[in-house]
Amino acid sequence: AIRDARVWRELNETLENEVKKIAHALHDEAGQLLASVHMAIADIADELPPRHRERLNEVKWLLGKIETELRNLSHELRPMVLDRLGLVPALQFLAENVGRRAGVAIAVSGKLAARLAPAVEITLYRIAQEALNNVIKHARASTANVELRQTTERVSCTVRDDGVGFAADRLEGGTGLGLVGIRERLGALGGSVHIASQPGGGTTLRAEIPLRR
């Protein structure tokens, strides 16, 4: 079991490094290309008669939308705010973006005493990300909450929603709702996941990771 956990931990680190490269490429390289397109459009606009500039402004607006979506995608793939500021600001940024796109009010509460180990931070971020994706896809919720708690022994991340919920027998086997990936990520750090739900009563997912191993 220890060897399996080490293998999963190393695999997760490798995958996160690759995702980080892709996210930076989207943010930096694609951003530079779009900036060049904006400059080219500005040059063309100076040469066009006024009646054609309105169409060009529409193109500039669409480019701005693409730029925003690429930036958001880059941050969700590997949020730079996670590396720079830590888990709480990264979750706040995630909740704001996901909530805006889906029309769901998502709040983030709790605080941490200090920065966690990078592997712990990215694991809890990914689990919250997966849980919020489930809220958007399946829960038909109007509100959700992400709560962080830390003691001297462990840290937990709980995601609750007020959605439709599901019957307990759907939890048996635990292969749906991204649970396999969640359990594997947590298992690599000695952690665990607990889920409670009932029809009409929403769903609560709590991930816990020990801080002393």
Short mmCIF file of C-alpha atoms in Angstrom, two decimals:
data_model
loop_
_atom_site.label_atom_id
_atom_site.label_comp_id
_atom_site.label_asym_id
_atom_site.label_seq_id
_atom_site.Cartn_x
_atom_site.Cartn_y
_atom_site.Cartn_z
CA ALA A 1 0.00 0.00 0.00
CA ILE A 2 2.87 2.38 0.83
CA ARG A 3 4.49 1.65 -2.53
CA ASP A 4 1.17 2.22 -4.35
CA ALA A 5 0.71 5.54 -2.56
CA ARG A 6 4.21 6.62 -3.54
CA VAL A 7 3.57 5.66 -7.19
CA TRP A 8 0.31 7.65 -7.25
CA ARG A 9 1.99 10.61 -5.60
CA GLU A 10 4.78 10.62 -8.19
CA LEU A 11 2.25 10.22 -11.03
CA ASN A 12 0.15 13.11 -9.73
CA GLU A 13 3.25 15.31 -9.49
CA THR A 14 4.21 14.45 -13.07
CA LEU A 15 0.70 15.19 -14.36
CA GLU A 16 0.53 18.48 -12.45
CA ASN A 17 3.87 19.56 -13.91
CA GLU A 18 2.56 18.88 -17.43
CA VAL A 19 -0.69 20.71 -16.71
CA LYS A 20 1.35 23.62 -15.37
CA LYS A 21 3.28 23.82 -18.65
CA ILE A 22 0.06 23.79 -20.69
CA ALA A 23 -1.53 26.45 -18.47
CA HIS A 24 1.49 28.72 -18.79
CA ALA A 25 1.55 28.22 -22.57
CA LEU A 26 -2.12 29.21 -22.79
CA HIS A 27 -1.59 32.25 -20.61
CA ASP A 28 1.72 33.51 -21.97
CA GLU A 29 2.12 32.31 -25.56
CA ALA A 30 -1.53 32.51 -26.62
CA GLY A 31 -1.81 35.84 -24.82
CA GLN A 32 1.13 37.24 -26.78
CA LEU A 33 -0.37 36.06 -30.08
CA LEU A 34 -3.71 37.67 -29.28
CA ALA A 35 -1.96 40.90 -28.32
CA SER A 36 -0.27 40.88 -31.75
CA VAL A 37 -3.65 40.39 -33.43
CA HIS A 38 -5.06 43.35 -31.48
CA MET A 39 -2.18 45.51 -32.71
CA ALA A 40 -2.68 44.37 -36.31
CA ILE A 41 -6.39 45.18 -36.12
CA ALA A 42 -5.60 48.63 -34.75
CA ASP A 43 -3.28 49.27 -37.72
CA ILE A 44 -5.94 48.09 -40.18
CA ALA A 45 -8.60 50.25 -38.51
CA ASP A 46 -6.58 53.38 -39.25
CA GLU A 47 -6.69 52.56 -42.97
CA LEU A 48 -10.42 51.76 -43.19
CA PRO A 49 -13.26 54.19 -43.86
CA PRO A 50 -15.42 54.88 -40.79
CA ARG A 51 -18.34 52.75 -42.00
CA HIS A 52 -16.18 49.59 -41.87
CA ARG A 53 -14.72 50.21 -38.45
CA GLU A 54 -17.87 49.05 -36.66
CA ARG A 55 -17.41 45.51 -38.02
CA LEU A 56 -13.80 45.62 -36.95
CA ASN A 57 -14.86 46.64 -33.44
CA GLU A 58 -17.05 43.51 -33.32
CA VAL A 59 -14.00 41.41 -34.18
CA LYS A 60 -12.01 43.16 -31.43
CA TRP A 61 -14.80 42.43 -28.95
CA LEU A 62 -14.80 38.73 -29.91
CA LEU A 63 -11.03 38.61 -29.53
CA GLY A 64 -11.39 40.10 -26.07
CA LYS A 65 -13.89 37.36 -25.15
CA ILE A 66 -11.50 34.68 -26.42
CA GLU A 67 -8.68 36.24 -24.42
CA THR A 68 -10.78 36.21 -21.25
CA GLU A 69 -11.86 32.59 -21.73
CA LEU A 70 -8.27 31.46 -22.38
CA ARG A 71 -7.12 33.29 -19.26
CA ASN A 72 -9.84 31.67 -17.16
CA LEU A 73 -9.06 28.24 -18.61
CA SER A 74 -5.38 28.74 -17.87
CA HIS A 75 -6.10 29.67 -14.26
CA GLU A 76 -8.42 26.70 -13.74
CA LEU A 77 -5.89 24.28 -15.24
CA ARG A 78 -3.18 25.54 -12.89
CA PRO A 79 -4.05 28.74 -11.05
CA MET A 80 -1.02 30.96 -10.62
CA VAL A 81 -2.73 32.38 -7.54
CA LEU A 82 -2.36 28.94 -5.92
CA ASP A 83 1.40 28.99 -6.38
CA ARG A 84 1.71 32.64 -5.35
CA LEU A 85 -0.87 33.14 -2.60
CA GLY A 86 -2.09 29.73 -1.47
CA LEU A 87 -5.19 27.57 -1.34
CA VAL A 88 -7.84 29.96 0.01
CA PRO A 89 -7.35 32.68 -2.66
CA ALA A 90 -7.18 29.97 -5.36
CA LEU A 91 -10.49 28.47 -4.22
CA GLN A 92 -12.08 31.93 -4.10
CA PHE A 93 -10.96 32.53 -7.68
CA LEU A 94 -12.27 29.11 -8.75
CA ALA A 95 -15.62 29.64 -7.02
CA GLU A 96 -16.05 33.06 -8.63
CA ASN A 97 -15.36 31.75 -12.14
CA VAL A 98 -17.43 28.57 -11.85
CA GLY A 99 -20.30 30.38 -10.16
CA ARG A 100 -20.39 33.12 -12.78
CA ARG A 101 -20.47 30.64 -15.67
CA ALA A 102 -23.12 28.41 -14.11
CA GLY A 103 -25.27 30.98 -12.33
CA VAL A 104 -24.68 29.35 -8.93
CA ALA A 105 -23.75 31.33 -5.81
CA ILE A 106 -20.60 29.68 -4.45
CA ALA A 107 -19.08 30.87 -1.17
CA VAL A 108 -15.67 30.00 0.26
CA SER A 109 -15.17 30.03 4.03
CA GLY A 110 -12.47 29.11 6.52
CA LYS A 111 -8.79 29.93 6.72
CA LEU A 112 -5.47 28.17 7.13
CA ALA A 113 -2.82 28.89 9.73
CA ALA A 114 -0.05 28.81 7.13
CA ARG A 115 0.78 27.58 3.64
CA LEU A 116 0.37 23.83 3.20
CA ALA A 117 2.73 21.51 1.36
CA PRO A 118 2.34 21.99 -2.43
CA ALA A 119 1.07 18.41 -2.89
CA VAL A 120 -1.64 18.97 -0.26
CA GLU A 121 -2.69 22.32 -1.72
CA ILE A 122 -3.05 21.07 -5.29
CA THR A 123 -4.84 17.90 -4.14
CA LEU A 124 -7.48 19.84 -2.20
CA TYR A 125 -7.82 22.33 -5.06
CA ARG A 126 -8.42 19.54 -7.59
CA ILE A 127 -10.95 17.83 -5.32
CA ALA A 128 -12.87 21.08 -4.81
CA GLN A 129 -12.73 21.65 -8.56
CA GLU A 130 -14.14 18.17 -9.26
CA ALA A 131 -16.82 18.57 -6.59
CA LEU A 132 -17.94 21.94 -7.99
CA ASN A 133 -18.04 20.48 -11.50
CA ASN A 134 -20.38 17.79 -10.13
CA VAL A 135 -22.54 20.48 -8.52
CA ILE A 136 -22.86 22.26 -11.86
CA LYS A 137 -23.46 19.13 -13.95
CA HIS A 138 -25.69 17.06 -11.69
CA ALA A 139 -26.95 18.82 -8.58
CA ARG A 140 -29.23 21.50 -10.06
CA ALA A 141 -28.20 23.60 -7.08
CA SER A 142 -28.68 27.32 -6.55
CA THR A 143 -25.98 27.67 -3.89
CA ALA A 144 -22.83 25.85 -2.81
CA ASN A 145 -20.20 26.34 -0.14
CA VAL A 146 -16.54 25.37 0.06
CA GLU A 147 -15.22 25.23 3.62
CA LEU A 148 -11.62 24.74 4.75
CA ARG A 149 -10.66 23.64 8.25
CA GLN A 150 -7.25 22.96 9.74
CA THR A 151 -6.14 21.44 13.03
CA THR A 152 -2.70 20.44 14.21
CA GLU A 153 -3.35 16.94 12.86
CA ARG A 154 -5.31 17.35 9.64
CA VAL A 155 -6.79 19.66 7.04
CA SER A 156 -10.21 19.22 5.46
CA CYS A 157 -12.09 20.67 2.52
CA THR A 158 -15.88 20.34 2.50
CA VAL A 159 -18.11 21.13 -0.49
CA ARG A 160 -21.86 21.39 0.18
CA ASP A 161 -24.72 22.15 -2.19
CA ASP A 162 -28.48 22.61 -1.90
CA GLY A 163 -29.22 20.52 -4.99
CA VAL A 164 -31.37 17.49 -5.69
CA GLY A 165 -29.07 15.02 -3.92
CA PHE A 166 -29.18 11.30 -4.60
CA ALA A 167 -30.01 8.01 -2.90
CA ALA A 168 -27.46 6.33 -0.64
CA ASP A 169 -27.25 3.25 -2.88
CA ARG A 170 -25.53 5.38 -5.53
CA LEU A 171 -22.58 5.68 -3.17
CA GLU A 172 -22.07 1.93 -2.99
CA GLY A 173 -19.00 1.02 -5.00
CA GLY A 174 -18.14 4.69 -5.23
CA THR A 175 -17.15 4.87 -8.89
CA GLY A 176 -19.33 7.76 -10.03
CA LEU A 177 -18.99 11.51 -9.57
CA GLY A 178 -15.22 11.33 -10.10
CA LEU A 179 -14.79 9.40 -6.85
CA VAL A 180 -12.13 7.07 -8.20
CA GLY A 181 -9.80 9.95 -9.04
CA ILE A 182 -10.60 11.71 -5.77
CA ARG A 183 -9.84 8.61 -3.69
CA GLU A 184 -6.61 7.96 -5.58
CA ARG A 185 -5.40 11.53 -5.06
CA LEU A 186 -6.24 11.42 -1.36
CA GLY A 187 -4.86 7.91 -0.89
CA ALA A 188 -1.48 9.05 -2.15
CA LEU A 189 -1.35 11.44 0.83
CA GLY A 190 -2.97 9.12 3.38
CA GLY A 191 -6.26 11.00 3.15
CA SER A 192 -9.90 10.00 2.85
CA VAL A 193 -13.20 11.23 1.43
CA HIS A 194 -16.66 11.12 3.02
CA ILE A 195 -19.91 11.80 1.14
CA ALA A 196 -23.42 12.31 2.51
CA SER A 197 -26.50 12.84 0.34
CA GLN A 198 -30.20 12.18 0.14
CA PRO A 199 -32.85 12.95 -2.48
CA GLY A 200 -33.90 16.57 -2.15
CA GLY A 201 -31.40 17.19 0.62
CA GLY A 202 -28.29 18.24 -1.27
CA THR A 203 -24.85 16.66 -1.11
CA THR A 204 -21.84 17.10 1.15
CA LEU A 205 -18.35 15.93 0.20
CA ARG A 206 -15.55 16.17 2.76
CA ALA A 207 -11.92 15.42 1.94
CA GLU A 208 -9.41 15.05 4.77
CA ILE A 209 -5.61 14.85 4.67
CA PRO A 210 -3.38 14.20 7.70
CA LEU A 211 -0.66 16.78 8.27
CA ARG A 212 1.59 14.50 10.31
CA ARG A 213 2.68 11.25 8.69
#
